[in-house]
Coordinates of N, CA and C and ligand atoms in Angstrom, one line a residue:
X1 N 1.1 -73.3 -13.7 CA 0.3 -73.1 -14.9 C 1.0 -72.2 -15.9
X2 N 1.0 -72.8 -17.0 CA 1.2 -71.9 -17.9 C 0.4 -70.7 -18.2
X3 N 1.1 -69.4 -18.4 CA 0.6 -68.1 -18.9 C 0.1 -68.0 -20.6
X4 N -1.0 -67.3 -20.7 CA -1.4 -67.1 -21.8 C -0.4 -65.8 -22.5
X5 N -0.2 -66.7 -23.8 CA 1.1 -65.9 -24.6 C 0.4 -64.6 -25.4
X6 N 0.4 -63.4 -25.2 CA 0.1 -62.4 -26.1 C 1.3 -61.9 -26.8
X7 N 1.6 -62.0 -28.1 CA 2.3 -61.6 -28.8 C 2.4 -60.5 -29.8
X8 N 2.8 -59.7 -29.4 CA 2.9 -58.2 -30.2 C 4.0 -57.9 -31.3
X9 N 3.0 -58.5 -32.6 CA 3.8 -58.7 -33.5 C 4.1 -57.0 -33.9
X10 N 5.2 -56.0 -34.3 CA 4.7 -54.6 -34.6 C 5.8 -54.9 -36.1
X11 N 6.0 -56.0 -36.4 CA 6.1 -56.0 -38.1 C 7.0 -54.9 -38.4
X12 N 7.3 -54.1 -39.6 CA 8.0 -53.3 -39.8 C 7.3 -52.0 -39.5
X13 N 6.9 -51.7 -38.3 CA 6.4 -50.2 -38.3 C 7.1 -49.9 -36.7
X14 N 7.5 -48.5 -36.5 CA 7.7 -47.4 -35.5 C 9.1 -47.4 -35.1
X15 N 9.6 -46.2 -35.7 CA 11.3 -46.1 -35.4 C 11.5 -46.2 -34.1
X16 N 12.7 -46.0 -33.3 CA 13.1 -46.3 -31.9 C 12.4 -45.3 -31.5
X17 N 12.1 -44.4 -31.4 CA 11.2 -43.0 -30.7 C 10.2 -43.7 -30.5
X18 N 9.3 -43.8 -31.8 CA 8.1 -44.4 -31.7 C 7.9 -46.0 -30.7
X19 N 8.9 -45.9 -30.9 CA 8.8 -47.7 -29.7 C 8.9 -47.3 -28.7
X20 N 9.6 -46.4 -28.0 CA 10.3 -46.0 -26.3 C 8.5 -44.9 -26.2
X21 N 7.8 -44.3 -26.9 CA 6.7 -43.3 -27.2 C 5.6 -44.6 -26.6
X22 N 5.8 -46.0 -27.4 CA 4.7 -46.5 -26.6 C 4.8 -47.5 -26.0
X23 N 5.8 -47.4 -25.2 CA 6.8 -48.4 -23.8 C 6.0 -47.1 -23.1
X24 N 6.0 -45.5 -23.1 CA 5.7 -44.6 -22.1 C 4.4 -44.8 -21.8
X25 N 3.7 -45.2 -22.8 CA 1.8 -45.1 -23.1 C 1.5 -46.5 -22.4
X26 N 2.4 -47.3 -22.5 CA 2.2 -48.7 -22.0 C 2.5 -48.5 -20.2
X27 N 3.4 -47.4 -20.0 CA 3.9 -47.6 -18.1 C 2.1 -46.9 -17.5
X28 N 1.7 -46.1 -18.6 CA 0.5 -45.1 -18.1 C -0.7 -45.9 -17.6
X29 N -0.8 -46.5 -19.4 CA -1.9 -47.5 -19.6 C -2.0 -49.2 -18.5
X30 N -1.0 -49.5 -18.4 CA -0.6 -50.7 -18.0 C -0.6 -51.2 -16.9
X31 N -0.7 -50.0 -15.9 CA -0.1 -50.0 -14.8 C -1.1 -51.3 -13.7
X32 N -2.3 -51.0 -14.2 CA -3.4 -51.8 -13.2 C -3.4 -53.3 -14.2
X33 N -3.2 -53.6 -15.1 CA -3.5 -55.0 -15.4 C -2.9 -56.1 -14.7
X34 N -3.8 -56.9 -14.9 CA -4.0 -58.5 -14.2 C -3.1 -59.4 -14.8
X35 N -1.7 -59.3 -14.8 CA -0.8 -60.7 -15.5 C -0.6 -62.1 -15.2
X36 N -1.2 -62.1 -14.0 CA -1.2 -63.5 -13.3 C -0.8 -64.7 -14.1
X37 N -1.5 -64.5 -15.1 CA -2.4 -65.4 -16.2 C -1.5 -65.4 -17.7
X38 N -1.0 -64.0 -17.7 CA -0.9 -63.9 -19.0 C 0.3 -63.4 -19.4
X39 N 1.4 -63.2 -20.3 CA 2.6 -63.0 -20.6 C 2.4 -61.9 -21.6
X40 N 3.1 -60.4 -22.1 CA 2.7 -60.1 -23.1 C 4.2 -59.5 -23.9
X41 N 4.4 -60.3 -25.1 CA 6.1 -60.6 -25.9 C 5.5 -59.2 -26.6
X42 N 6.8 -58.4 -26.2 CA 7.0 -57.1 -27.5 C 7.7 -58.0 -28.3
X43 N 7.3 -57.9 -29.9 CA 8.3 -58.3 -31.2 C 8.6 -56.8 -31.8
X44 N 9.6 -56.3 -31.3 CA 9.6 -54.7 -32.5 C 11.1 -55.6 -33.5
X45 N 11.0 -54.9 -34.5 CA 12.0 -54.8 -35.6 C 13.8 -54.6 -34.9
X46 N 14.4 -55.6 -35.5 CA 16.0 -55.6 -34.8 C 16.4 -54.5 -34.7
X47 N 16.2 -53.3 -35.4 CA 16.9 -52.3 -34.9 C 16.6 -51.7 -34.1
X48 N 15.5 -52.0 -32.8 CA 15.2 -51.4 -31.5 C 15.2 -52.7 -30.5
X49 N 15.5 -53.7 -30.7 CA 15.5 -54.5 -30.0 C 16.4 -54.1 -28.5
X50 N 17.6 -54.0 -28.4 CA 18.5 -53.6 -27.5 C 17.9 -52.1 -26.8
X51 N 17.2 -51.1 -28.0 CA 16.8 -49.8 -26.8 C 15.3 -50.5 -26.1
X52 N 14.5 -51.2 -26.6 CA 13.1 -51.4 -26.1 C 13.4 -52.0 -24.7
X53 N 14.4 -53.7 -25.2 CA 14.7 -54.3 -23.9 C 15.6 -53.2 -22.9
X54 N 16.6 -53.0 -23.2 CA 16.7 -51.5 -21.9 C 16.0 -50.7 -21.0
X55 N 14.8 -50.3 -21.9 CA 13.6 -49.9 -21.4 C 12.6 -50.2 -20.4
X56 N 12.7 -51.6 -20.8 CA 11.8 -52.7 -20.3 C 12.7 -52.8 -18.8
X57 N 14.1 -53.1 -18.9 CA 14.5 -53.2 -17.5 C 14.8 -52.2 -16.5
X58 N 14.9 -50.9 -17.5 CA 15.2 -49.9 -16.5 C 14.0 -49.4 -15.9
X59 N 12.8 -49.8 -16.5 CA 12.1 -49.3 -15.6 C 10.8 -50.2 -15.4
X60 N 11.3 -51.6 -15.1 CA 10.7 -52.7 -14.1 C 9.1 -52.8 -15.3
X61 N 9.3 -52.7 -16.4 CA 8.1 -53.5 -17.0 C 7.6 -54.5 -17.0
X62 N 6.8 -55.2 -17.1 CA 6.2 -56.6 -16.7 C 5.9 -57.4 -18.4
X63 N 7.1 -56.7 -18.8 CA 7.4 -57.2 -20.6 C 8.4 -58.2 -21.0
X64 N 8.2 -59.0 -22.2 CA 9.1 -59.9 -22.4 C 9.4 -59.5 -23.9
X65 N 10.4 -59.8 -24.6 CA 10.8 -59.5 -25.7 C 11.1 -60.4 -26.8
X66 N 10.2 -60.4 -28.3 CA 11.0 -61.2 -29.1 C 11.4 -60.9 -30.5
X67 N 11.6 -61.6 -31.6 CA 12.4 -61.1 -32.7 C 11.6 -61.6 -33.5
X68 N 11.0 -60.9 -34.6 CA 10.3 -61.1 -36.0 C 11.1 -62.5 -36.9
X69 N 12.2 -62.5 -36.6 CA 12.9 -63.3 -37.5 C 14.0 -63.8 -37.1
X70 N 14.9 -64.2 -37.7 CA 16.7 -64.9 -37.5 C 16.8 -65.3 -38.9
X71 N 17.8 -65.5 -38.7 CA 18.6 -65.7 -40.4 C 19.0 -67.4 -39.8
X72 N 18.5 -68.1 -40.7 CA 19.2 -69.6 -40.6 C 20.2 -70.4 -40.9
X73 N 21.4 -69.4 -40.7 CA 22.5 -69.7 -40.7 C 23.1 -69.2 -39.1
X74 N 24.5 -69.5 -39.3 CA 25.6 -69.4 -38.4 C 26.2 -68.3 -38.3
X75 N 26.4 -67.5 -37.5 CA 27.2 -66.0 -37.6 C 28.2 -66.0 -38.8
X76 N 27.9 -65.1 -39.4 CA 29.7 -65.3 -40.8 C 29.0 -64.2 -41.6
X77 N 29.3 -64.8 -42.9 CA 29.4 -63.8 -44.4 C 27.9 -63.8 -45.2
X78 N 27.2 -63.3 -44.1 CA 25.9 -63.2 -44.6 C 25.3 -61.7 -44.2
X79 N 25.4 -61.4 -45.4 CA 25.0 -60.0 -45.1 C 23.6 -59.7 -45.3
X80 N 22.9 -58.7 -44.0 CA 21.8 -58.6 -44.0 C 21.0 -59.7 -43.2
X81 N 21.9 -60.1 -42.6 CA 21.2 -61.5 -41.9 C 21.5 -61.6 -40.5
X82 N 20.8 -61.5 -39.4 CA 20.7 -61.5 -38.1 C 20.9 -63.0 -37.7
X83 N 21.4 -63.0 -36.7 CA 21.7 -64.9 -36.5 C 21.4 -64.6 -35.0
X84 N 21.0 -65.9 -34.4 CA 20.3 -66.2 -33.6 C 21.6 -65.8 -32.1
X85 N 22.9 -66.6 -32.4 CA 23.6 -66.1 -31.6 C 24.0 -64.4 -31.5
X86 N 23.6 -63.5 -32.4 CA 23.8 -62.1 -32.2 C 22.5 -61.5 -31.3
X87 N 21.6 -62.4 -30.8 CA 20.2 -61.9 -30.3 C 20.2 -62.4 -29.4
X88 N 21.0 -63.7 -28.5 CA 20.6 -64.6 -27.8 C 20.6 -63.5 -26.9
X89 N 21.3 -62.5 -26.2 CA 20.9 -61.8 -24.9 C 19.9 -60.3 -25.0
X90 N 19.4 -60.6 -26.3 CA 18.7 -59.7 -26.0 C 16.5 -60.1 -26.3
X91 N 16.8 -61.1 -26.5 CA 15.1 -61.8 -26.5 C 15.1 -62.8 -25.9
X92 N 13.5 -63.0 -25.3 CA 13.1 -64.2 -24.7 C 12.6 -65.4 -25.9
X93 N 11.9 -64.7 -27.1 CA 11.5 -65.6 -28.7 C 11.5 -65.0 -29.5
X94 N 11.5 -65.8 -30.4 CA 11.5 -65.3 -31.8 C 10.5 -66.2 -32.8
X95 N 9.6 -65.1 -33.4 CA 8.8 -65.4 -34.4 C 9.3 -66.3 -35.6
X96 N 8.8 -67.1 -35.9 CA 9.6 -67.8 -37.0 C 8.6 -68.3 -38.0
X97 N 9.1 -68.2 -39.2 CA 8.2 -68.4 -40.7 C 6.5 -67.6 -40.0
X98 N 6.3 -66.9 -40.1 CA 5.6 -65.9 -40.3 C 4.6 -65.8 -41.9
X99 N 3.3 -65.5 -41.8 CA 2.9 -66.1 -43.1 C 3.7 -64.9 -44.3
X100 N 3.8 -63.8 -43.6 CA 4.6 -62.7 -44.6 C 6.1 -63.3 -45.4
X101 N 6.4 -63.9 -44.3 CA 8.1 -64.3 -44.5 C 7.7 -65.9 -45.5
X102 N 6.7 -66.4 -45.6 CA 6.6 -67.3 -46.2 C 6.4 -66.9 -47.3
X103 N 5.4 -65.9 -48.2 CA 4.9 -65.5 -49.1 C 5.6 -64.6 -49.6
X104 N 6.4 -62.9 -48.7 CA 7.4 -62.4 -49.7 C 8.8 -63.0 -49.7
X105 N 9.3 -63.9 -48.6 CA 10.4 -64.0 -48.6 C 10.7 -65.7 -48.8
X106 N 9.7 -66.1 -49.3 CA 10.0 -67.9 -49.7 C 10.6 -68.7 -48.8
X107 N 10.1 -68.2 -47.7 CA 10.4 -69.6 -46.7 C 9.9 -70.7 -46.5
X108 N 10.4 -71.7 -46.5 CA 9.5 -72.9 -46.4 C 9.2 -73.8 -45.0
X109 N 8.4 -74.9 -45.1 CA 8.4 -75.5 -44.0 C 10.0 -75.9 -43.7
X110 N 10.9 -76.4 -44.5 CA 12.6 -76.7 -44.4 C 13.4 -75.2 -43.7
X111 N 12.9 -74.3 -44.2 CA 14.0 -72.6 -43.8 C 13.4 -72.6 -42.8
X112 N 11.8 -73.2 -41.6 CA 11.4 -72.8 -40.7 C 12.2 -74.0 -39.7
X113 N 12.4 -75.0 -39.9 CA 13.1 -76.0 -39.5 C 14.2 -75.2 -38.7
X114 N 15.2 -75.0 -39.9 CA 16.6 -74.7 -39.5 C 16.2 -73.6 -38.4
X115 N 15.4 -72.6 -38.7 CA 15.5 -71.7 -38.0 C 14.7 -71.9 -36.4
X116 N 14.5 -72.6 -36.5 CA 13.7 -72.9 -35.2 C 14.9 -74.1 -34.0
X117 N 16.0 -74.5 -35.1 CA 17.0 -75.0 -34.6 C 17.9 -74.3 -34.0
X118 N 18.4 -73.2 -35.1 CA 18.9 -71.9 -34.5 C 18.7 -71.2 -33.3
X119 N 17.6 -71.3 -33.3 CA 16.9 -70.5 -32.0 C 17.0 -71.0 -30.6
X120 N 16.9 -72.9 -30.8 CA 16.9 -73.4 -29.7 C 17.9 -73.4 -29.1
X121 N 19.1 -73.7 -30.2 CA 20.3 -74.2 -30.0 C 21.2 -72.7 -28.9
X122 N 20.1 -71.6 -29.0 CA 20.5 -70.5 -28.4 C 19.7 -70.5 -27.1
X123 N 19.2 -70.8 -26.9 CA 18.2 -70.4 -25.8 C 16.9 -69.7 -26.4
X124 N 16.8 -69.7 -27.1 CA 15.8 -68.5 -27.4 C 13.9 -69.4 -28.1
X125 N 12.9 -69.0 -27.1 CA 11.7 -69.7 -26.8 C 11.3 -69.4 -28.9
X126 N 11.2 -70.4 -29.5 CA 11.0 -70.4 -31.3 C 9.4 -70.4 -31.1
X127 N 8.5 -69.5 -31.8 CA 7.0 -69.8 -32.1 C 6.8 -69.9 -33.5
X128 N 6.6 -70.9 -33.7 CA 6.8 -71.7 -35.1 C 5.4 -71.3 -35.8
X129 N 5.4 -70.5 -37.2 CA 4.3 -70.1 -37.5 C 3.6 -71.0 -38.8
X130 N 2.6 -71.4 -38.6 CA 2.2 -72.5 -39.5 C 0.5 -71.7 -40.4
X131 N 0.6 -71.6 -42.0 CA -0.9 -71.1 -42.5 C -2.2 -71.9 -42.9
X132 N -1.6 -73.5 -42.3 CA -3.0 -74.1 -42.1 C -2.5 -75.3 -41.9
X133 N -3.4 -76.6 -41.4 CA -3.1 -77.9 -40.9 C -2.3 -78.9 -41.7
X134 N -1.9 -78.3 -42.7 CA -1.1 -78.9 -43.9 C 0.9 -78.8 -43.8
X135 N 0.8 -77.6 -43.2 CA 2.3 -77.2 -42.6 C 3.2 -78.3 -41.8
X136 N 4.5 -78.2 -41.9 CA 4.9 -79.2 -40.8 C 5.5 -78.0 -39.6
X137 N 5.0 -78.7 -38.5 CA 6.1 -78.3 -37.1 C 7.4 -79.1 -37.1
X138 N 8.0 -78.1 -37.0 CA 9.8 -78.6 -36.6 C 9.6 -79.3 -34.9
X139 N 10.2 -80.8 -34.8 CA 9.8 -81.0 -33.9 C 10.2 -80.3 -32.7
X140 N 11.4 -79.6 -32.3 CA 11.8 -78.7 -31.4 C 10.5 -77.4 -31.0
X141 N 9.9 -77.6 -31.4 CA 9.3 -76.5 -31.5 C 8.0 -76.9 -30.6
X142 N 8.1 -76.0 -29.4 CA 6.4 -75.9 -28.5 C 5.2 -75.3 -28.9
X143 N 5.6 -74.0 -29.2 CA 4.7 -73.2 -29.6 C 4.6 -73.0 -31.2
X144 N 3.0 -73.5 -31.2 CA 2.9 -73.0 -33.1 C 1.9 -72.3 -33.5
X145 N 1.6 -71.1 -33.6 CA 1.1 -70.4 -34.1 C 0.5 -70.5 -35.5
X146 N -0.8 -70.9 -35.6 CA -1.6 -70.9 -36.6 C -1.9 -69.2 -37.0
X147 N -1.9 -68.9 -38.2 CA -2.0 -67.7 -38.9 C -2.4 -67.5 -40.3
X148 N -3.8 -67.8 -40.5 CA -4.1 -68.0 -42.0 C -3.8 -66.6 -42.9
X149 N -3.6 -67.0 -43.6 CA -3.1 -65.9 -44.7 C -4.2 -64.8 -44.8
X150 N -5.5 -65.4 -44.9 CA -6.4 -64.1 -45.2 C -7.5 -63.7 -44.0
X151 N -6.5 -63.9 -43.0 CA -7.2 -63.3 -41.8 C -6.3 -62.4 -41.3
X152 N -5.0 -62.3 -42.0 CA -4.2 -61.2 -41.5 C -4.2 -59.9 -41.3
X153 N -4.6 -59.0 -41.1 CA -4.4 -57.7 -41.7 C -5.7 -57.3 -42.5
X154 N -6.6 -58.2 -42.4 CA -7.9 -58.1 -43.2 C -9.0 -57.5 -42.2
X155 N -9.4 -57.7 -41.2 CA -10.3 -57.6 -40.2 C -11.4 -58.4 -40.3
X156 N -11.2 -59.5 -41.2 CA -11.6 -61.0 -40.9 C -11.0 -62.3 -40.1
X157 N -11.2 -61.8 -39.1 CA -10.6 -63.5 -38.4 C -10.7 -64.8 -39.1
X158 N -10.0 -65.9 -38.5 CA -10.9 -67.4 -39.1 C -12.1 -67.6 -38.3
X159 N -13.1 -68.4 -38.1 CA -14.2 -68.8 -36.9 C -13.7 -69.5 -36.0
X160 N -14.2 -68.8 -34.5 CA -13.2 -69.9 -33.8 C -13.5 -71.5 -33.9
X161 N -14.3 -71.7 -34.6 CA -14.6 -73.5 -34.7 C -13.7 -74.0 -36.1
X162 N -13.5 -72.7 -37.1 CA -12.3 -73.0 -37.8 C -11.0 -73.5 -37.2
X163 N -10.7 -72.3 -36.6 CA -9.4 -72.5 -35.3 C -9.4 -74.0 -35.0
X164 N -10.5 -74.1 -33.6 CA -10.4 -74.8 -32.6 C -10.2 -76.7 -33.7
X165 N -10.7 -76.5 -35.0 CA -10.5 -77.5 -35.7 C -8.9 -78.0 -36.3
X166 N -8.3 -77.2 -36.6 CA -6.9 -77.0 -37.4 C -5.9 -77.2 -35.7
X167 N -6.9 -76.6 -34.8 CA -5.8 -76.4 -33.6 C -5.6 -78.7 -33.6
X168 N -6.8 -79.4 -33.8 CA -7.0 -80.3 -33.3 C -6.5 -81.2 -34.2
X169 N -6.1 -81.1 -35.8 CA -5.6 -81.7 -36.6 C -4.1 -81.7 -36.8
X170 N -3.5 -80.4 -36.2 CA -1.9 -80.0 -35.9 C -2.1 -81.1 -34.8
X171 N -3.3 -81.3 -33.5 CA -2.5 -81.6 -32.5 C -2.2 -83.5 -33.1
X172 N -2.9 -83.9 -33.9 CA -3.3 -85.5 -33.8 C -1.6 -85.6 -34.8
X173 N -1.2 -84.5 -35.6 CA -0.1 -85.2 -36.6 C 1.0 -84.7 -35.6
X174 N 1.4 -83.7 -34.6 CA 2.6 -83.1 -34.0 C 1.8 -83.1 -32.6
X175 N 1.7 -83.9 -31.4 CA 1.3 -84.1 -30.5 C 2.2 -82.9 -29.5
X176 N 1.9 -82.7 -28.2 CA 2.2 -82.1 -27.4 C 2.6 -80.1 -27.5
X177 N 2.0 -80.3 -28.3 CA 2.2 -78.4 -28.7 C 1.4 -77.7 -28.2
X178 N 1.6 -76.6 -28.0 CA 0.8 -75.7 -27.9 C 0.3 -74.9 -28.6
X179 N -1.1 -74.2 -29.2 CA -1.2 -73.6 -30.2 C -2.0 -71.9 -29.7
X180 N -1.6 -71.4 -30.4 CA -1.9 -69.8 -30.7 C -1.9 -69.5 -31.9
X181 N -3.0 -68.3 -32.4 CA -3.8 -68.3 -33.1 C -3.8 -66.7 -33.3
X182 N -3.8 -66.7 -34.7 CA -2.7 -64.8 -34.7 C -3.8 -64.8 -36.5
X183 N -4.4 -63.3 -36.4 CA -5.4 -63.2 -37.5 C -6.1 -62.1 -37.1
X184 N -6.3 -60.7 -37.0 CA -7.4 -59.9 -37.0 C -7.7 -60.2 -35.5
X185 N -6.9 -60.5 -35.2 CA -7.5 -60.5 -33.3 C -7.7 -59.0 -32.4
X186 N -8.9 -58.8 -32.1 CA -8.7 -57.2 -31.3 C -9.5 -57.5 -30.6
X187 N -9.7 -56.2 -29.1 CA -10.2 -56.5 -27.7 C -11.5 -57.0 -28.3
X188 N -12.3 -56.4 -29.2 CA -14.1 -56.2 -29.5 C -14.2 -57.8 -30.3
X189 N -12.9 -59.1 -30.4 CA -13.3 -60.3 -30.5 C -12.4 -61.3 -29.9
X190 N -11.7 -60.7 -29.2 CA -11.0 -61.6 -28.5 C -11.4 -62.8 -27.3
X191 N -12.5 -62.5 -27.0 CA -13.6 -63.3 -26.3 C -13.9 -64.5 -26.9
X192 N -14.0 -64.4 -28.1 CA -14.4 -65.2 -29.0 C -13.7 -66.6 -29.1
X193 N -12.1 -66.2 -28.4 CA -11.4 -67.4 -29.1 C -10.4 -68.0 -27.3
X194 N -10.9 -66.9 -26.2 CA -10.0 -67.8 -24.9 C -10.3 -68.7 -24.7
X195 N -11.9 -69.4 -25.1 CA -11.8 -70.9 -24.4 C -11.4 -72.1 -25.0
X196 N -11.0 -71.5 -26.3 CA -10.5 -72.6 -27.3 C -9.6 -73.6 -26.6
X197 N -9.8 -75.1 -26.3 CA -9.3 -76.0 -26.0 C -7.5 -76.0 -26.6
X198 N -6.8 -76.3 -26.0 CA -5.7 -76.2 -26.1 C -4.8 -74.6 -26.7
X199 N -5.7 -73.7 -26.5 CA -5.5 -72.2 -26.7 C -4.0 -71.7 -25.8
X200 N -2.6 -71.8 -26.2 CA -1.9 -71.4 -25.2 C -1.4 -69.9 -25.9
X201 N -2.3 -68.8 -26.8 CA -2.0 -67.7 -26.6 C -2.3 -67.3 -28.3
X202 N -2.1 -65.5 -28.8 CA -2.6 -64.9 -29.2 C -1.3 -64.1 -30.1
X203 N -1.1 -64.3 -31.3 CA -0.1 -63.2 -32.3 C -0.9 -62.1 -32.5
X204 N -0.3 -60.7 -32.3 CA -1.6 -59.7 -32.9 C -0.7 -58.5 -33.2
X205 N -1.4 -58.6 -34.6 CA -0.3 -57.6 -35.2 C -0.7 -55.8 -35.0
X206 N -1.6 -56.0 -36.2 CA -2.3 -54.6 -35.8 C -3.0 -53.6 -34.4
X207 N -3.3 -54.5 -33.7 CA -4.1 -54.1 -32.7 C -3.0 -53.9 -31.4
X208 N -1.9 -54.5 -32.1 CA -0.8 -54.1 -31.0 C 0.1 -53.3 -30.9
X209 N -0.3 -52.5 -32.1 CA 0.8 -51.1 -32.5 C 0.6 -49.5 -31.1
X210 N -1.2 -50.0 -30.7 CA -1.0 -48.7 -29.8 C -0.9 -49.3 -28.7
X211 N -0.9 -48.7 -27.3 CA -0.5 -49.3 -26.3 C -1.9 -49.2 -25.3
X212 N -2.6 -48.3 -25.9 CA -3.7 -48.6 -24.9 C -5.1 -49.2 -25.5
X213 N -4.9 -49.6 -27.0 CA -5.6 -51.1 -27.8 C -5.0 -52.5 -27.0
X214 N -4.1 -52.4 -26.9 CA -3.2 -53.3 -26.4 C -3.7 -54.2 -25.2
X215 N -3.4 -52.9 -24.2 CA -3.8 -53.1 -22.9 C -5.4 -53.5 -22.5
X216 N -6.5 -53.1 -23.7 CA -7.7 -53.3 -23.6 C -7.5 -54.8 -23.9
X217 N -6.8 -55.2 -25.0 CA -7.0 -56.7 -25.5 C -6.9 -57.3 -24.1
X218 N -5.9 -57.0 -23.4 CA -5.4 -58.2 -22.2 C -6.2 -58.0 -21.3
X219 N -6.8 -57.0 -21.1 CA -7.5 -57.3 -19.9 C -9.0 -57.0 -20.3
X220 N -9.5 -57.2 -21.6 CA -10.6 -57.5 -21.2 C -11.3 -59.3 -20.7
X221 N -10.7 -60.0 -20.9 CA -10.7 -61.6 -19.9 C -10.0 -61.7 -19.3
Ligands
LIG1 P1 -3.1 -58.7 -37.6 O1 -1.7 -59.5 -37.8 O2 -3.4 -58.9 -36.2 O3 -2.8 -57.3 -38.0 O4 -4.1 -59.4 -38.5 C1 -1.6 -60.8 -37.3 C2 -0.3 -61.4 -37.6 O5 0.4 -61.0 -38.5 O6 0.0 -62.4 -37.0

């Protein structure tokens, strides 16, 4: 059976201290949860990627790791641009088109394409981020993350019958996907959206900056 994907988006916030500060909060907090079931992806910002994953193995975390972004090109003369081959040993996925990265940085359904080809062509598990049933999925792509724009960061979710609708309209035009559902999600409504039919997991941004918000999310179901 597949495990339920929690995804800890932490966006541009917490220098390397602050990340290794709550990998510590997470060994304290963490220690009794139930993962049978469930998987949970640190995304911190590329420049802690290599110390977080270190962390993770040196001392037997039950964490997986991925990357906010990739650059949709090929390692070369692109400056400022991470490529998928410079990451492949150090993540399990990578977030891709993101509704931020859509809106400040003009990505489109085409830049989510390439990049989700990038990714594959690495090894690296792509969660293709889509802000409503209108989006295209890159066919490579398993996981798609629905993420409406104004349930972000707002502490309005969408309704899970919103969701569980959009999840069912992606499924009839891009068949076989799996969808997760990233919006204002925290432990006090997370109930709200596990039995969503074809629900294979959760983006959460805010709620996953502290480590023992975190740990409430996952184990409260
Ligand atoms: P939020 O972010 O949980 O802070 O709303 C979600 C996201 O960016 O996917």
């Amino acid at each position: 059976m597949n495990k339920t994907l929690i995804i800890a988006n932490w966006k541009s916030h917490k220098t390397i201290e602050q990340s290794i500060a709550f990998l510590q909060d997470f060994t304290t907090n963490g220690s009794g949860l139930n993962l049978a079931n469930k998987e949970i992806v640190i995304c911190p910002s590329f420049h802690a990627l290599a110390t977080v994953g270190n962390y993770i193995e040196r001392n037997h975390l039950p964490l997986k790791i991925g990357a906010q972004n990739i650059s949709e090109f090929f390692e070369g003369a692109y400056t400022g641009e991470v490529a998928a081959s410079q990451i492949k040993n150090l993540v399990d996925y990578v977030i891709i088109g993101h509704s931020e990265r859509r809106e400040t940085f003009h990505e489109t359904d085409e830049t989510v394409e390439k990049k989700v080809n990038m990714a594959l062509a690495n090894g690296i598990v792509p969660i293709a981020c889509v802000q409503n049933e209108n989006n295209a999925v890159p066919e490579g792509a398993i996981y798609v993350a629905y993420e409406p724009p104004c349930a972000i960061g707002s502490g309005i979710p969408d309704s899970p019958s919103h969701v569980q609708s959009v999840f069912q309209s992606l499924d009839s035009r891009f068949p076989r996907k799996k969808f997760i559902y990233g919006g204002s999600v925290t432990p006090d409504n997370i109930l709200d959206y596990v039995s969503l039919s074809s629900l294979a997991g959760f983006l959460v941004g805010g709620a996953s900056l502290d480590a023992t918000q975190l740990c409430r999310l996952v184990s409260v179901w």
